């Protein structure tokens, strides 16, 4: 795993040695960021189910003012911290909470995000719960964007005013990009 673009391009990132992890492939990362380009100026991002932090680090590499990382699993959280220590970026903020508690914590801190990346474990309904809490806690800035990675055909259009802007499948992975308002991405 490596950072594919920006100021940290080429940095090699640590990944778990277990096979249960499913990091986002480099070609999928590149495609996601191509779909998001041009980036909002001075943006703040959230990588809610961070794992090793590769997506949040891509946001940092591409000019984020701040990126919030949340990973509950202790061993993966340790790898996340190691990866962030490699790039030495003070714009990275880390929490180690259940995603529901993390979202409520961000609300208490009055945080709003321009980009939220969601790639929870595929089993269960964590993606649905996360979307509902993000909307309930009003964590998305005006014209903010939610990026989802899933293995199922889920559509959150209409919830909390979300509109789907783009979607693409990569084998088993389905990438969807949502916003509350139409933006330049809809071209």
mmCIF file with all atom_site columns, C-alpha atoms in Angstrom:
data_model
loop_
_atom_site.group_PDB
_atom_site.id
_atom_site.type_symbol
_atom_site.label_atom_id
_atom_site.label_alt_id
_atom_site.label_comp_id
_atom_site.label_asym_id
_atom_site.label_entity_id
_atom_site.label_seq_id
_atom_site.pdbx_PDB_ins_code
_atom_site.Cartn_x
_atom_site.Cartn_y
_atom_site.Cartn_z
_atom_site.occupancy
_atom_site.B_iso_or_equiv
_atom_site.pdbx_formal_charge
_atom_site.auth_seq_id
_atom_site.auth_comp_id
_atom_site.auth_asym_id
_atom_site.auth_atom_id
_atom_site.pdbx_PDB_model_num
ATOM 1   C CA . UNK A 1 1   ? 0.000   0.000   0.000   1.00 0.00 ? 1   UNK A CA 1
ATOM 2   C CA . UNK A 1 2   ? 1.297   3.431   -0.901  1.00 0.00 ? 2   UNK A CA 1
ATOM 3   C CA . UNK A 1 3   ? 0.119   7.027   -1.172  1.00 0.00 ? 3   UNK A CA 1
ATOM 4   C CA . UNK A 1 4   ? -0.789  7.527   -4.842  1.00 0.00 ? 4   UNK A CA 1
ATOM 5   C CA . UNK A 1 5   ? -0.679  11.326  -5.263  1.00 0.00 ? 5   UNK A CA 1
ATOM 6   C CA . UNK A 1 6   ? 0.070   14.662  -3.666  1.00 0.00 ? 6   UNK A CA 1
ATOM 7   C CA . UNK A 1 7   ? 2.766   15.766  -1.265  1.00 0.00 ? 7   UNK A CA 1
ATOM 8   C CA . UNK A 1 8   ? 3.130   12.279  0.284   1.00 0.00 ? 8   UNK A CA 1
ATOM 9   C CA . UNK A 1 9   ? 3.089   10.450  -3.057  1.00 0.00 ? 9   UNK A CA 1
ATOM 10  C CA . UNK A 1 10  ? 5.059   7.233   -2.905  1.00 0.00 ? 10  UNK A CA 1
ATOM 11  C CA . UNK A 1 11  ? 5.048   6.860   0.896   1.00 0.00 ? 11  UNK A CA 1
ATOM 12  C CA . UNK A 1 12  ? 4.710   3.184   1.716   1.00 0.00 ? 12  UNK A CA 1
ATOM 13  C CA . UNK A 1 13  ? 2.069   2.471   4.324   1.00 0.00 ? 13  UNK A CA 1
ATOM 14  C CA . UNK A 1 14  ? 1.929   -0.424  6.748   1.00 0.00 ? 14  UNK A CA 1
ATOM 15  C CA . UNK A 1 15  ? -1.006  -2.797  6.524   1.00 0.00 ? 15  UNK A CA 1
ATOM 16  C CA . UNK A 1 16  ? -2.308  -5.592  8.760   1.00 0.00 ? 16  UNK A CA 1
ATOM 17  C CA . UNK A 1 17  ? -0.891  -9.055  8.236   1.00 0.00 ? 17  UNK A CA 1
ATOM 18  C CA . UNK A 1 18  ? -4.330  -10.675 8.576   1.00 0.00 ? 18  UNK A CA 1
ATOM 19  C CA . UNK A 1 19  ? -6.417  -11.499 5.519   1.00 0.00 ? 19  UNK A CA 1
ATOM 20  C CA . UNK A 1 20  ? -9.640  -10.130 7.037   1.00 0.00 ? 20  UNK A CA 1
ATOM 21  C CA . UNK A 1 21  ? -8.501  -6.608  6.162   1.00 0.00 ? 21  UNK A CA 1
ATOM 22  C CA . UNK A 1 22  ? -9.504  -5.317  2.713   1.00 0.00 ? 22  UNK A CA 1
ATOM 23  C CA . UNK A 1 23  ? -7.578  -2.156  1.983   1.00 0.00 ? 23  UNK A CA 1
ATOM 24  C CA . UNK A 1 24  ? -8.773  -0.009  -0.883  1.00 0.00 ? 24  UNK A CA 1
ATOM 25  C CA . UNK A 1 25  ? -6.726  -0.844  -3.987  1.00 0.00 ? 25  UNK A CA 1
ATOM 26  C CA . UNK A 1 26  ? -4.505  1.896   -5.386  1.00 0.00 ? 26  UNK A CA 1
ATOM 27  C CA . UNK A 1 27  ? -6.491  2.009   -8.646  1.00 0.00 ? 27  UNK A CA 1
ATOM 28  C CA . UNK A 1 28  ? -9.737  2.452   -6.674  1.00 0.00 ? 28  UNK A CA 1
ATOM 29  C CA . UNK A 1 29  ? -8.164  5.218   -4.542  1.00 0.00 ? 29  UNK A CA 1
ATOM 30  C CA . UNK A 1 30  ? -7.002  7.000   -7.694  1.00 0.00 ? 30  UNK A CA 1
ATOM 31  C CA . UNK A 1 31  ? -10.456 6.673   -9.252  1.00 0.00 ? 31  UNK A CA 1
ATOM 32  C CA . UNK A 1 32  ? -12.183 8.048   -6.151  1.00 0.00 ? 32  UNK A CA 1
ATOM 33  C CA . UNK A 1 33  ? -9.949  11.091  -6.036  1.00 0.00 ? 33  UNK A CA 1
ATOM 34  C CA . UNK A 1 34  ? -10.313 11.604  -9.794  1.00 0.00 ? 34  UNK A CA 1
ATOM 35  C CA . UNK A 1 35  ? -14.100 11.667  -9.262  1.00 0.00 ? 35  UNK A CA 1
ATOM 36  C CA . UNK A 1 36  ? -13.707 14.250  -6.477  1.00 0.00 ? 36  UNK A CA 1
ATOM 37  C CA . UNK A 1 37  ? -11.369 16.567  -8.415  1.00 0.00 ? 37  UNK A CA 1
ATOM 38  C CA . UNK A 1 38  ? -11.232 19.574  -8.230  1.00 0.00 ? 38  UNK A CA 1
ATOM 39  C CA . UNK A 1 39  ? -11.070 19.533  -4.440  1.00 0.00 ? 39  UNK A CA 1
ATOM 40  C CA . UNK A 1 40  ? -12.770 22.100  -2.284  1.00 0.00 ? 40  UNK A CA 1
ATOM 41  C CA . UNK A 1 41  ? -10.343 24.750  -1.003  1.00 0.00 ? 41  UNK A CA 1
ATOM 42  C CA . UNK A 1 42  ? -9.122  24.414  2.589   1.00 0.00 ? 42  UNK A CA 1
ATOM 43  C CA . UNK A 1 43  ? -11.222 21.285  3.152   1.00 0.00 ? 43  UNK A CA 1
ATOM 44  C CA . UNK A 1 44  ? -11.776 19.120  6.235   1.00 0.00 ? 44  UNK A CA 1
ATOM 45  C CA . UNK A 1 45  ? -12.246 15.362  5.826   1.00 0.00 ? 45  UNK A CA 1
ATOM 46  C CA . UNK A 1 46  ? -13.306 12.419  7.962   1.00 0.00 ? 46  UNK A CA 1
ATOM 47  C CA . UNK A 1 47  ? -12.149 8.829   7.453   1.00 0.00 ? 47  UNK A CA 1
ATOM 48  C CA . UNK A 1 48  ? -14.631 7.217   9.862   1.00 0.00 ? 48  UNK A CA 1
ATOM 49  C CA . UNK A 1 49  ? -13.627 3.560   9.564   1.00 0.00 ? 49  UNK A CA 1
ATOM 50  C CA . UNK A 1 50  ? -9.975  4.417   9.022   1.00 0.00 ? 50  UNK A CA 1
ATOM 51  C CA . UNK A 1 51  ? -8.278  1.067   9.227   1.00 0.00 ? 51  UNK A CA 1
ATOM 52  C CA . UNK A 1 52  ? -4.661  1.860   8.403   1.00 0.00 ? 52  UNK A CA 1
ATOM 53  C CA . UNK A 1 53  ? -5.567  5.416   7.425   1.00 0.00 ? 53  UNK A CA 1
ATOM 54  C CA . UNK A 1 54  ? -4.750  5.182   3.760   1.00 0.00 ? 54  UNK A CA 1
ATOM 55  C CA . UNK A 1 55  ? -7.778  7.164   2.518   1.00 0.00 ? 55  UNK A CA 1
ATOM 56  C CA . UNK A 1 56  ? -7.401  9.895   5.133   1.00 0.00 ? 56  UNK A CA 1
ATOM 57  C CA . UNK A 1 57  ? -3.685  10.137  4.338   1.00 0.00 ? 57  UNK A CA 1
ATOM 58  C CA . UNK A 1 58  ? -4.615  10.571  0.659   1.00 0.00 ? 58  UNK A CA 1
ATOM 59  C CA . UNK A 1 59  ? -6.832  13.501  1.714   1.00 0.00 ? 59  UNK A CA 1
ATOM 60  C CA . UNK A 1 60  ? -3.906  14.997  3.673   1.00 0.00 ? 60  UNK A CA 1
ATOM 61  C CA . UNK A 1 61  ? -1.592  14.433  0.738   1.00 0.00 ? 61  UNK A CA 1
ATOM 62  C CA . UNK A 1 62  ? -3.987  16.312  -1.542  1.00 0.00 ? 62  UNK A CA 1
ATOM 63  C CA . UNK A 1 63  ? -4.185  19.439  0.602   1.00 0.00 ? 63  UNK A CA 1
ATOM 64  C CA . UNK A 1 64  ? -6.712  18.905  3.406   1.00 0.00 ? 64  UNK A CA 1
ATOM 65  C CA . UNK A 1 65  ? -6.587  21.478  6.199   1.00 0.00 ? 65  UNK A CA 1
ATOM 66  C CA . UNK A 1 66  ? -7.511  18.709  8.675   1.00 0.00 ? 66  UNK A CA 1
ATOM 67  C CA . UNK A 1 67  ? -8.380  15.036  8.494   1.00 0.00 ? 67  UNK A CA 1
ATOM 68  C CA . UNK A 1 68  ? -10.087 13.166  11.314  1.00 0.00 ? 68  UNK A CA 1
ATOM 69  C CA . UNK A 1 69  ? -9.307  9.463   11.571  1.00 0.00 ? 69  UNK A CA 1
ATOM 70  C CA . UNK A 1 70  ? -11.348 7.017   13.634  1.00 0.00 ? 70  UNK A CA 1
ATOM 71  C CA . UNK A 1 71  ? -10.429 3.357   14.132  1.00 0.00 ? 71  UNK A CA 1
ATOM 72  C CA . UNK A 1 72  ? -11.801 1.240   16.966  1.00 0.00 ? 72  UNK A CA 1
ATOM 73  C CA . UNK A 1 73  ? -9.731  -1.958  16.488  1.00 0.00 ? 73  UNK A CA 1
ATOM 74  C CA . UNK A 1 74  ? -6.649  -1.811  18.733  1.00 0.00 ? 74  UNK A CA 1
ATOM 75  C CA . UNK A 1 75  ? -4.160  -3.551  16.440  1.00 0.00 ? 75  UNK A CA 1
ATOM 76  C CA . UNK A 1 76  ? -5.305  -1.622  13.367  1.00 0.00 ? 76  UNK A CA 1
ATOM 77  C CA . UNK A 1 77  ? -5.314  1.605   15.387  1.00 0.00 ? 77  UNK A CA 1
ATOM 78  C CA . UNK A 1 78  ? -1.637  0.976   16.195  1.00 0.00 ? 78  UNK A CA 1
ATOM 79  C CA . UNK A 1 79  ? -0.860  0.613   12.476  1.00 0.00 ? 79  UNK A CA 1
ATOM 80  C CA . UNK A 1 80  ? -2.818  3.822   11.782  1.00 0.00 ? 80  UNK A CA 1
ATOM 81  C CA . UNK A 1 81  ? -0.715  5.687   14.350  1.00 0.00 ? 81  UNK A CA 1
ATOM 82  C CA . UNK A 1 82  ? 2.495   4.304   12.820  1.00 0.00 ? 82  UNK A CA 1
ATOM 83  C CA . UNK A 1 83  ? 1.430   5.350   9.318   1.00 0.00 ? 83  UNK A CA 1
ATOM 84  C CA . UNK A 1 84  ? 0.579   8.853   10.524  1.00 0.00 ? 84  UNK A CA 1
ATOM 85  C CA . UNK A 1 85  ? 3.899   9.114   12.349  1.00 0.00 ? 85  UNK A CA 1
ATOM 86  C CA . UNK A 1 86  ? 5.647   8.461   9.004   1.00 0.00 ? 86  UNK A CA 1
ATOM 87  C CA . UNK A 1 87  ? 4.160   11.549  7.387   1.00 0.00 ? 87  UNK A CA 1
ATOM 88  C CA . UNK A 1 88  ? 4.419   13.779  10.480  1.00 0.00 ? 88  UNK A CA 1
ATOM 89  C CA . UNK A 1 89  ? 1.393   15.915  9.599   1.00 0.00 ? 89  UNK A CA 1
ATOM 90  C CA . UNK A 1 90  ? -0.118  17.956  12.447  1.00 0.00 ? 90  UNK A CA 1
ATOM 91  C CA . UNK A 1 91  ? -3.383  18.177  10.497  1.00 0.00 ? 91  UNK A CA 1
ATOM 92  C CA . UNK A 1 92  ? -4.250  14.568  11.416  1.00 0.00 ? 92  UNK A CA 1
ATOM 93  C CA . UNK A 1 93  ? -6.608  14.050  14.366  1.00 0.00 ? 93  UNK A CA 1
ATOM 94  C CA . UNK A 1 94  ? -7.173  10.521  15.693  1.00 0.00 ? 94  UNK A CA 1
ATOM 95  C CA . UNK A 1 95  ? -9.944  8.936   17.758  1.00 0.00 ? 95  UNK A CA 1
ATOM 96  C CA . UNK A 1 96  ? -10.400 5.316   18.826  1.00 0.00 ? 96  UNK A CA 1
ATOM 97  C CA . UNK A 1 97  ? -14.146 5.016   19.304  1.00 0.00 ? 97  UNK A CA 1
ATOM 98  C CA . UNK A 1 98  ? -17.118 3.027   18.142  1.00 0.00 ? 98  UNK A CA 1
ATOM 99  C CA . UNK A 1 99  ? -18.252 4.895   15.010  1.00 0.00 ? 99  UNK A CA 1
ATOM 100 C CA . UNK A 1 100 ? -21.534 5.967   16.654  1.00 0.00 ? 100 UNK A CA 1
ATOM 101 C CA . UNK A 1 101 ? -19.701 7.481   19.619  1.00 0.00 ? 101 UNK A CA 1
ATOM 102 C CA . UNK A 1 102 ? -17.196 9.102   17.261  1.00 0.00 ? 102 UNK A CA 1
ATOM 103 C CA . UNK A 1 103 ? -19.960 10.811  15.252  1.00 0.00 ? 103 UNK A CA 1
ATOM 104 C CA . UNK A 1 104 ? -21.634 12.071  18.431  1.00 0.00 ? 104 UNK A CA 1
ATOM 105 C CA . UNK A 1 105 ? -18.251 13.305  19.676  1.00 0.00 ? 105 UNK A CA 1
ATOM 106 C CA . UNK A 1 106 ? -17.711 15.256  16.424  1.00 0.00 ? 106 UNK A CA 1
ATOM 107 C CA . UNK A 1 107 ? -21.149 16.815  16.873  1.00 0.00 ? 107 UNK A CA 1
ATOM 108 C CA . UNK A 1 108 ? -20.291 17.840  20.449  1.00 0.00 ? 108 UNK A CA 1
ATOM 109 C CA . UNK A 1 109 ? -17.073 19.386  19.117  1.00 0.00 ? 109 UNK A CA 1
ATOM 110 C CA . UNK A 1 110 ? -19.168 21.282  16.534  1.00 0.00 ? 110 UNK A CA 1
ATOM 111 C CA . UNK A 1 111 ? -17.206 19.784  13.642  1.00 0.00 ? 111 UNK A CA 1
ATOM 112 C CA . UNK A 1 112 ? -18.414 19.844  10.046  1.00 0.00 ? 112 UNK A CA 1
ATOM 113 C CA . UNK A 1 113 ? -16.827 17.993  7.162   1.00 0.00 ? 113 UNK A CA 1
ATOM 114 C CA . UNK A 1 114 ? -16.432 18.690  3.464   1.00 0.00 ? 114 UNK A CA 1
ATOM 115 C CA . UNK A 1 115 ? -15.641 15.027  2.716   1.00 0.00 ? 115 UNK A CA 1
ATOM 116 C CA . UNK A 1 116 ? -16.621 11.933  4.682   1.00 0.00 ? 116 UNK A CA 1
ATOM 117 C CA . UNK A 1 117 ? -15.258 8.563   3.590   1.00 0.00 ? 117 UNK A CA 1
ATOM 118 C CA . UNK A 1 118 ? -17.175 5.484   4.777   1.00 0.00 ? 118 UNK A CA 1
ATOM 119 C CA . UNK A 1 119 ? -15.802 1.977   4.298   1.00 0.00 ? 119 UNK A CA 1
ATOM 120 C CA . UNK A 1 120 ? -17.163 -0.045  7.238   1.00 0.00 ? 120 UNK A CA 1
ATOM 121 C CA . UNK A 1 121 ? -16.991 -3.821  7.575   1.00 0.00 ? 121 UNK A CA 1
ATOM 122 C CA . UNK A 1 122 ? -19.267 -5.254  4.909   1.00 0.00 ? 122 UNK A CA 1
ATOM 123 C CA . UNK A 1 123 ? -21.320 -7.433  7.243   1.00 0.00 ? 123 UNK A CA 1
ATOM 124 C CA . UNK A 1 124 ? -24.116 -5.729  9.133   1.00 0.00 ? 124 UNK A CA 1
ATOM 125 C CA . UNK A 1 125 ? -25.684 -2.333  8.533   1.00 0.00 ? 125 UNK A CA 1
ATOM 126 C CA . UNK A 1 126 ? -22.954 0.004   9.809   1.00 0.00 ? 126 UNK A CA 1
ATOM 127 C CA . UNK A 1 127 ? -23.002 2.005   6.574   1.00 0.00 ? 127 UNK A CA 1
ATOM 128 C CA . UNK A 1 128 ? -26.720 2.728   6.919   1.00 0.00 ? 128 UNK A CA 1
ATOM 129 C CA . UNK A 1 129 ? -26.311 3.614   10.600  1.00 0.00 ? 129 UNK A CA 1
ATOM 130 C CA . UNK A 1 130 ? -23.368 5.902   9.839   1.00 0.00 ? 130 UNK A CA 1
ATOM 131 C CA . UNK A 1 131 ? -25.249 7.776   7.088   1.00 0.00 ? 131 UNK A CA 1
ATOM 132 C CA . UNK A 1 132 ? -28.272 8.254   9.349   1.00 0.00 ? 132 UNK A CA 1
ATOM 133 C CA . UNK A 1 133 ? -26.116 9.555   12.231  1.00 0.00 ? 133 UNK A CA 1
ATOM 134 C CA . UNK A 1 134 ? -24.133 11.883  9.960   1.00 0.00 ? 134 UNK A CA 1
ATOM 135 C CA . UNK A 1 135 ? -27.422 13.412  8.800   1.00 0.00 ? 135 UNK A CA 1
ATOM 136 C CA . UNK A 1 136 ? -28.911 13.495  12.322  1.00 0.00 ? 136 UNK A CA 1
ATOM 137 C CA . UNK A 1 137 ? -25.767 15.104  13.784  1.00 0.00 ? 137 UNK A CA 1
ATOM 138 C CA . UNK A 1 138 ? -25.540 17.558  10.861  1.00 0.00 ? 138 UNK A CA 1
ATOM 139 C CA . UNK A 1 139 ? -21.854 16.786  10.262  1.00 0.00 ? 139 UNK A CA 1
ATOM 140 C CA . UNK A 1 140 ? -21.794 17.538  6.536   1.00 0.00 ? 140 UNK A CA 1
ATOM 141 C CA . UNK A 1 141 ? -20.980 21.058  5.348   1.00 0.00 ? 141 UNK A CA 1
ATOM 142 C CA . UNK A 1 142 ? -23.161 22.666  2.671   1.00 0.00 ? 142 UNK A CA 1
ATOM 143 C CA . UNK A 1 143 ? -22.354 20.861  -0.564  1.00 0.00 ? 143 UNK A CA 1
ATOM 144 C CA . UNK A 1 144 ? -20.364 18.381  1.499   1.00 0.00 ? 144 UNK A CA 1
ATOM 145 C CA . UNK A 1 145 ? -19.629 14.987  0.011   1.00 0.00 ? 145 UNK A CA 1
ATOM 146 C CA . UNK A 1 146 ? -19.993 11.463  1.383   1.00 0.00 ? 146 UNK A CA 1
ATOM 147 C CA . UNK A 1 147 ? -18.036 8.680   -0.314  1.00 0.00 ? 147 UNK A CA 1
ATOM 148 C CA . UNK A 1 148 ? -19.195 5.123   0.395   1.00 0.00 ? 148 UNK A CA 1
ATOM 149 C CA . UNK A 1 149 ? -17.469 1.829   -0.326  1.00 0.00 ? 149 UNK A CA 1
ATOM 150 C CA . UNK A 1 150 ? -19.643 -1.255  -0.042  1.00 0.00 ? 150 UNK A CA 1
ATOM 151 C CA . UNK A 1 151 ? -20.168 -4.726  -1.430  1.00 0.00 ? 151 UNK A CA 1
ATOM 152 C CA . UNK A 1 152 ? -23.948 -4.282  -1.813  1.00 0.00 ? 152 UNK A CA 1
ATOM 153 C CA . UNK A 1 153 ? -26.194 -2.110  -3.916  1.00 0.00 ? 153 UNK A CA 1
ATOM 154 C CA . UNK A 1 154 ? -27.271 0.452   -1.331  1.00 0.00 ? 154 UNK A CA 1
ATOM 155 C CA . UNK A 1 155 ? -28.729 3.814   -2.251  1.00 0.00 ? 155 UNK A CA 1
ATOM 156 C CA . UNK A 1 156 ? -29.025 6.649   0.255   1.00 0.00 ? 156 UNK A CA 1
ATOM 157 C CA . UNK A 1 157 ? -30.405 9.210   -2.213  1.00 0.00 ? 157 UNK A CA 1
ATOM 158 C CA . UNK A 1 158 ? -33.123 11.310  -0.674  1.00 0.00 ? 158 UNK A CA 1
ATOM 159 C CA . UNK A 1 159 ? -32.048 10.694  2.938   1.00 0.00 ? 159 UNK A CA 1
ATOM 160 C CA . UNK A 1 160 ? -31.300 14.017  4.542   1.00 0.00 ? 160 UNK A CA 1
ATOM 161 C CA . UNK A 1 161 ? -31.389 15.620  1.103   1.00 0.00 ? 161 UNK A CA 1
ATOM 162 C CA . UNK A 1 162 ? -28.532 13.479  -0.253  1.00 0.00 ? 162 UNK A CA 1
ATOM 163 C CA . UNK A 1 163 ? -28.147 13.245  -4.008  1.00 0.00 ? 163 UNK A CA 1
ATOM 164 C CA . UNK A 1 164 ? -26.003 10.663  -5.741  1.00 0.00 ? 164 UNK A CA 1
ATOM 165 C CA . UNK A 1 165 ? -23.401 12.304  -7.948  1.00 0.00 ? 165 UNK A CA 1
ATOM 166 C CA . UNK A 1 166 ? -21.329 9.397   -9.198  1.00 0.00 ? 166 UNK A CA 1
ATOM 167 C CA . UNK A 1 167 ? -21.061 5.663   -8.789  1.00 0.00 ? 167 UNK A CA 1
ATOM 168 C CA . UNK A 1 168 ? -18.721 3.010   -10.081 1.00 0.00 ? 168 UNK A CA 1
ATOM 169 C CA . UNK A 1 169 ? -18.041 -0.645  -9.369  1.00 0.00 ? 169 UNK A CA 1
ATOM 170 C CA . UNK A 1 170 ? -14.645 -2.286  -9.069  1.00 0.00 ? 170 UNK A CA 1
ATOM 171 C CA . UNK A 1 171 ? -15.217 -6.005  -8.891  1.00 0.00 ? 171 UNK A CA 1
ATOM 172 C CA . UNK A 1 172 ? -17.011 -6.573  -5.594  1.00 0.00 ? 172 UNK A CA 1
ATOM 173 C CA . UNK A 1 173 ? -16.573 -2.966  -4.421  1.00 0.00 ? 173 UNK A CA 1
ATOM 174 C CA . UNK A 1 174 ? -19.215 -0.336  -5.168  1.00 0.00 ? 174 UNK A CA 1
ATOM 175 C CA . UNK A 1 175 ? -18.162 3.289   -4.810  1.00 0.00 ? 175 UNK A CA 1
ATOM 176 C CA . UNK A 1 176 ? -20.858 5.962   -4.508  1.00 0.00 ? 176 UNK A CA 1
ATOM 177 C CA . UNK A 1 177 ? -20.449 9.685   -4.075  1.00 0.00 ? 177 UNK A CA 1
ATOM 178 C CA . UNK A 1 178 ? -23.260 11.708  -2.510  1.00 0.00 ? 178 UNK A CA 1
ATOM 179 C CA . UNK A 1 179 ? -23.809 15.387  -1.766  1.00 0.00 ? 179 UNK A CA 1
ATOM 180 C CA . UNK A 1 180 ? -26.646 17.339  -0.212  1.00 0.00 ? 180 UNK A CA 1
ATOM 181 C CA . UNK A 1 181 ? -26.633 19.857  -3.037  1.00 0.00 ? 181 UNK A CA 1
ATOM 182 C CA . UNK A 1 182 ? -25.716 19.782  -6.692  1.00 0.00 ? 182 UNK A CA 1
ATOM 183 C CA . UNK A 1 183 ? -22.103 20.857  -7.208  1.00 0.00 ? 183 UNK A CA 1
ATOM 184 C CA . UNK A 1 184 ? -19.428 20.980  -9.865  1.00 0.00 ? 184 UNK A CA 1
ATOM 185 C CA . UNK A 1 185 ? -19.015 17.200  -9.591  1.00 0.00 ? 185 UNK A CA 1
ATOM 186 C CA . UNK A 1 186 ? -22.260 16.520  -11.426 1.00 0.00 ? 186 UNK A CA 1
ATOM 187 C CA . UNK A 1 187 ? -20.749 17.186  -14.829 1.00 0.00 ? 187 UNK A CA 1
#
